[in-house]
Short mmCIF file of C-alpha atoms in Angstrom, two decimals:
data_model
loop_
_atom_site.label_atom_id
_atom_site.label_comp_id
_atom_site.label_asym_id
_atom_site.label_seq_id
_atom_site.Cartn_x
_atom_site.Cartn_y
_atom_site.Cartn_z
CA GLY A 1 9.93 -14.17 -20.82
CA ALA A 2 9.60 -11.92 -17.81
CA VAL A 3 6.56 -12.60 -15.64
CA VAL A 4 4.83 -10.21 -13.30
CA SER A 5 2.13 -11.41 -10.94
CA GLN A 6 -0.47 -9.52 -8.95
CA HIS A 7 -2.44 -10.61 -5.95
CA PRO A 8 -5.33 -10.63 -5.51
CA SER A 9 -6.79 -10.72 -9.01
CA TRP A 10 -10.02 -9.27 -7.72
CA VAL A 11 -11.25 -7.98 -4.38
CA ILE A 12 -14.48 -6.60 -2.98
CA CYS A 13 -14.31 -4.46 0.13
CA LYS A 14 -16.53 -2.16 2.13
CA SER A 15 -16.20 1.61 2.23
CA GLY A 16 -13.72 2.79 4.82
CA THR A 17 -11.58 -0.33 4.81
CA SER A 18 -8.08 -0.71 3.41
CA VAL A 19 -6.95 -3.07 0.67
CA LYS A 20 -3.42 -4.18 -0.16
CA ILE A 21 -2.42 -5.24 -3.67
CA GLU A 22 0.86 -7.03 -4.30
CA CYS A 23 2.95 -6.90 -7.45
CA ARG A 24 5.77 -9.39 -7.88
CA SER A 25 8.36 -9.90 -10.57
CA LEU A 26 8.75 -13.66 -10.64
CA ASP A 27 11.88 -14.29 -12.67
CA PHE A 28 13.73 -11.00 -12.70
CA GLN A 29 14.66 -8.16 -10.40
CA ALA A 30 12.68 -5.01 -10.98
CA THR A 31 14.49 -1.82 -10.13
CA THR A 32 11.37 0.14 -10.98
CA MET A 33 7.69 -0.70 -10.81
CA PHE A 34 4.79 1.40 -11.99
CA TRP A 35 1.23 1.47 -10.71
CA TYR A 36 -1.56 2.30 -13.13
CA ARG A 37 -5.30 2.68 -12.74
CA GLN A 38 -7.77 2.06 -15.51
CA PHE A 39 -11.46 2.96 -15.46
CA PRO A 40 -13.88 1.29 -17.90
CA LYS A 41 -13.26 2.31 -21.51
CA GLN A 42 -10.44 4.57 -20.41
CA SER A 43 -6.70 4.33 -20.88
CA LEU A 44 -4.13 3.42 -18.30
CA MET A 45 -3.36 6.34 -16.04
CA LEU A 46 -0.03 6.32 -14.26
CA MET A 47 -0.48 6.72 -10.51
CA ALA A 48 3.07 6.42 -9.23
CA THR A 49 6.58 5.23 -9.94
CA SER A 50 8.10 2.98 -7.33
CA ASN A 51 11.83 2.44 -6.95
CA GLU A 52 13.24 -0.20 -4.66
CA GLY A 53 14.34 1.20 -1.35
CA SER A 54 13.09 4.72 -1.89
CA LYS A 55 9.86 6.67 -1.70
CA ALA A 56 7.46 6.44 -4.58
CA THR A 57 6.96 9.34 -6.95
CA TYR A 58 3.28 10.15 -7.33
CA GLU A 59 1.64 11.71 -10.36
CA GLN A 60 -0.21 14.97 -10.00
CA GLY A 61 -3.62 14.48 -8.49
CA VAL A 62 -2.85 11.15 -6.82
CA GLU A 63 -3.04 11.31 -3.03
CA LYS A 64 0.05 9.70 -1.56
CA ASP A 65 -1.57 9.30 1.86
CA LYS A 66 -4.46 7.41 0.32
CA PHE A 67 -2.48 5.21 -2.04
CA LEU A 68 0.46 3.91 -0.03
CA ILE A 69 3.22 2.31 -2.05
CA ASN A 70 6.02 0.21 -0.62
CA HIS A 71 8.81 -1.27 -2.72
CA ALA A 72 10.72 -3.19 -0.09
CA SER A 73 12.61 -5.54 -2.37
CA LEU A 74 13.63 -5.90 -5.99
CA THR A 75 10.79 -8.34 -6.60
CA LEU A 76 7.89 -6.90 -4.63
CA SER A 77 5.92 -3.68 -4.59
CA THR A 78 2.65 -3.18 -2.75
CA LEU A 79 -0.15 -0.67 -3.21
CA THR A 80 -2.47 -0.10 -0.26
CA VAL A 81 -5.70 1.74 -0.88
CA THR A 82 -6.59 3.24 2.49
CA SER A 83 -10.09 4.20 3.57
CA ALA A 84 -11.48 3.00 0.27
CA HIS A 85 -14.51 4.67 -1.28
CA PRO A 86 -16.73 3.51 -4.16
CA GLU A 87 -14.99 5.95 -6.51
CA ASP A 88 -11.77 4.00 -5.93
CA SER A 89 -13.34 1.02 -7.69
CA SER A 90 -11.13 0.42 -10.70
CA PHE A 91 -8.70 -1.93 -12.41
CA TYR A 92 -5.24 -1.54 -10.91
CA ILE A 93 -2.29 -2.73 -12.98
CA CYS A 94 1.36 -2.80 -12.10
CA SER A 95 4.29 -3.07 -14.45
CA ALA A 96 7.94 -3.69 -13.92
CA THR A 97 11.11 -2.85 -15.76
CA THR A 98 14.66 -3.92 -15.28
CA SER A 99 17.84 -2.35 -16.49
CA THR A 100 18.86 -5.48 -18.39
CA SER A 101 15.90 -5.08 -20.67
CA GLY A 102 17.20 -1.70 -21.79
CA GLY A 103 13.94 -0.13 -20.74
CA TYR A 104 12.45 -1.06 -24.09
CA GLU A 105 9.64 -3.14 -22.68
CA GLN A 106 7.47 -2.96 -19.63
CA TYR A 107 6.13 -6.19 -18.27
CA PHE A 108 2.58 -5.87 -17.00
CA GLY A 109 0.92 -7.81 -14.25
CA PRO A 110 -2.52 -9.31 -14.89
CA GLY A 111 -4.27 -6.55 -12.95
CA THR A 112 -6.45 -6.39 -9.83
CA ARG A 113 -10.13 -5.55 -10.07
CA LEU A 114 -11.15 -3.58 -6.95
CA THR A 115 -14.80 -3.04 -6.13
CA VAL A 116 -15.70 -0.91 -3.13
CA THR A 117 -19.27 -1.25 -1.89
CA GLY B 1 1.53 18.99 -22.49
CA GLN B 2 1.33 15.36 -23.43
CA ASN B 3 -1.29 14.14 -25.87
CA ILE B 4 -1.78 10.87 -27.68
CA ASP B 5 -4.71 10.45 -30.08
CA GLN B 6 -6.11 7.31 -31.64
CA PRO B 7 -9.58 6.41 -32.93
CA THR B 8 -11.99 5.15 -30.32
CA GLU B 9 -13.46 2.25 -32.28
CA MET B 10 -12.90 0.34 -35.51
CA THR B 11 -14.61 -2.64 -37.10
CA ALA B 12 -13.35 -5.13 -39.65
CA THR B 13 -14.06 -8.61 -40.96
CA GLU B 14 -12.08 -11.81 -40.67
CA GLY B 15 -9.24 -12.09 -43.14
CA ALA B 16 -9.13 -8.35 -43.77
CA ILE B 17 -6.38 -5.84 -43.07
CA VAL B 18 -6.86 -2.96 -40.64
CA GLN B 19 -4.67 0.05 -39.84
CA ILE B 20 -4.91 1.79 -36.48
CA ASN B 21 -3.42 5.27 -36.44
CA CYS B 22 -1.84 7.11 -33.55
CA THR B 23 -0.63 10.70 -33.39
CA TYR B 24 1.32 12.07 -30.48
CA GLN B 25 2.50 15.36 -29.07
CA THR B 26 4.85 14.89 -26.14
CA SER B 27 7.54 16.91 -24.41
CA GLY B 28 10.14 14.46 -25.70
CA PHE B 29 10.29 11.21 -27.58
CA ASN B 30 12.22 8.07 -26.92
CA GLY B 31 10.14 5.29 -28.34
CA LEU B 32 6.58 4.31 -29.22
CA PHE B 33 4.88 1.10 -28.14
CA TRP B 34 1.78 -0.75 -29.20
CA TYR B 35 -0.04 -3.01 -26.75
CA GLN B 36 -3.02 -5.30 -27.11
CA GLN B 37 -5.49 -5.48 -24.24
CA HIS B 38 -8.42 -7.88 -24.00
CA ALA B 39 -11.30 -6.89 -21.73
CA GLY B 40 -10.46 -7.39 -18.07
CA GLU B 41 -6.87 -8.30 -18.75
CA ALA B 42 -3.56 -6.48 -18.61
CA PRO B 43 -1.90 -5.16 -21.78
CA THR B 44 0.47 -7.37 -23.72
CA PHE B 45 3.37 -6.01 -25.71
CA LEU B 46 3.06 -6.01 -29.50
CA SER B 47 5.74 -3.75 -30.93
CA TYR B 48 8.27 -1.02 -30.31
CA ASN B 49 9.54 1.71 -32.68
CA VAL B 50 12.20 4.27 -31.92
CA LEU B 51 13.49 4.97 -35.46
CA ASP B 52 11.45 5.94 -38.52
CA GLY B 53 10.18 3.12 -40.62
CA LEU B 54 8.30 -0.12 -40.52
CA GLU B 55 8.79 -2.96 -38.04
CA GLU B 56 7.22 -6.25 -39.05
CA LYS B 57 6.36 -9.04 -36.67
CA GLY B 58 4.27 -11.79 -38.18
CA ARG B 59 0.73 -10.54 -38.84
CA PHE B 60 1.47 -7.28 -37.05
CA SER B 61 3.49 -4.35 -38.35
CA SER B 62 4.10 -0.95 -36.83
CA PHE B 63 5.24 2.22 -38.57
CA LEU B 64 6.73 5.39 -37.15
CA SER B 65 7.35 8.88 -38.51
CA ARG B 66 8.96 11.02 -35.84
CA SER B 67 8.81 14.22 -37.89
CA LYS B 68 5.04 13.84 -38.19
CA GLY B 69 4.46 12.53 -34.68
CA TYR B 70 2.63 9.62 -36.25
CA SER B 71 2.49 5.87 -35.98
CA TYR B 72 0.22 3.12 -37.18
CA LEU B 73 -0.33 -0.50 -36.30
CA LEU B 74 -1.20 -2.75 -39.23
CA LEU B 75 -2.97 -6.04 -38.60
CA LYS B 76 -3.19 -8.52 -41.46
CA GLU B 77 -5.29 -11.66 -41.93
CA LEU B 78 -7.56 -10.63 -39.11
CA GLN B 79 -8.89 -13.30 -36.80
CA MET B 80 -11.75 -13.18 -34.33
CA LYS B 81 -9.28 -13.35 -31.47
CA ASP B 82 -7.83 -10.02 -32.61
CA SER B 83 -10.93 -8.31 -31.23
CA ALA B 84 -9.41 -6.24 -28.42
CA SER B 85 -8.32 -2.77 -27.45
CA TYR B 86 -5.05 -1.55 -28.97
CA LEU B 87 -3.08 0.97 -26.96
CA CYS B 88 -0.51 3.36 -28.35
CA ALA B 89 2.05 4.50 -25.76
CA VAL B 90 4.99 6.88 -25.88
CA ARG B 91 8.06 7.03 -23.70
CA PRO B 92 8.71 10.75 -23.55
CA THR B 93 12.32 10.79 -22.40
CA GLY B 94 15.12 8.54 -21.38
CA VAL B 95 15.86 4.90 -21.78
CA GLU B 96 16.32 4.22 -18.12
CA ALA B 97 14.17 1.60 -16.51
CA GLY B 98 12.49 4.27 -14.43
CA THR B 99 10.81 6.08 -17.33
CA ALA B 100 7.05 5.66 -17.43
CA LEU B 101 4.97 5.43 -20.58
CA ILE B 102 2.15 7.73 -21.59
CA PHE B 103 -0.84 5.85 -22.97
CA GLY B 104 -3.48 6.82 -25.47
CA LYS B 105 -7.11 5.94 -24.72
CA GLY B 106 -6.99 2.87 -26.88
CA THR B 107 -8.78 1.76 -30.02
CA THR B 108 -11.40 -0.96 -29.63
CA LEU B 109 -11.26 -3.26 -32.63
CA SER B 110 -14.19 -5.55 -33.36
CA VAL B 111 -13.64 -8.35 -35.86
CA SER B 112 -16.70 -10.02 -37.31
CA SER B 113 -17.08 -13.15 -39.39
#
C-alpha cells in the first residue's frame, strides 16, 4: 500500500525558533498533500492544502506567514513553523492523495509531535 | 456550515458488538470515511461509503444513509486492541485528489476484559 513518512516524529524547540517538518510519499507521487493539526482530545483540523508547484491554500484562521508550506516535488511537502510559540505545540499530520487512487483514500503520515518550550 | 457529530466516548467489553454513530451536515457530499486512531499515532483507514447501504470488511462494517445524513461503524467480536479513537470524516465535494476531508471530533472507544 501507499506509504507516507514524516520527519521528525517528534521535536522540542524553544520559543522564537523555527521548525521544519517534512512529509514524503515513499512509493507514489502525490499531486496533493494536506497538513492537519490535532490538539489533545480534539479532531484533525485542516490547516492547508498543498499542490505540487503552486502556492498552498490555507484554511481560514491559519496564518500563512507563520506556517510556511512548500511542495517542491511530487513526493515532498514541508511545513515550517516560524517563530514558534508554546501555543503551537500540537500533533501535526500530513496526508497525501494521488489521482490514481481516485481520491477515495487519503494516506496519512505518522505525525510529528511538536513541543515548544 | 459544516458539522459532523459523533459521541465522545463509548465503552464495551471483549467479544461484544458496538455501534458508533455519526451524523453530518455539510455543504455537499461525496463520500464518508471511517478512520481508527490510536493515541499518538496517525489515523488509519477503515472504510469508505458513497452509496446508501452497508459495507462489510471483516469485523468492521459501515452503513450510510445519505437522506438522513447518517452513518454508523459496527465493530464485532471486540478485542482489547480495538480500544482507540474512531473518526468519522466527510468529503464535501468532488472526487479529485485535491479535495480535503472534514473530520468529526472522534469517538474514544474503551474495550475492557
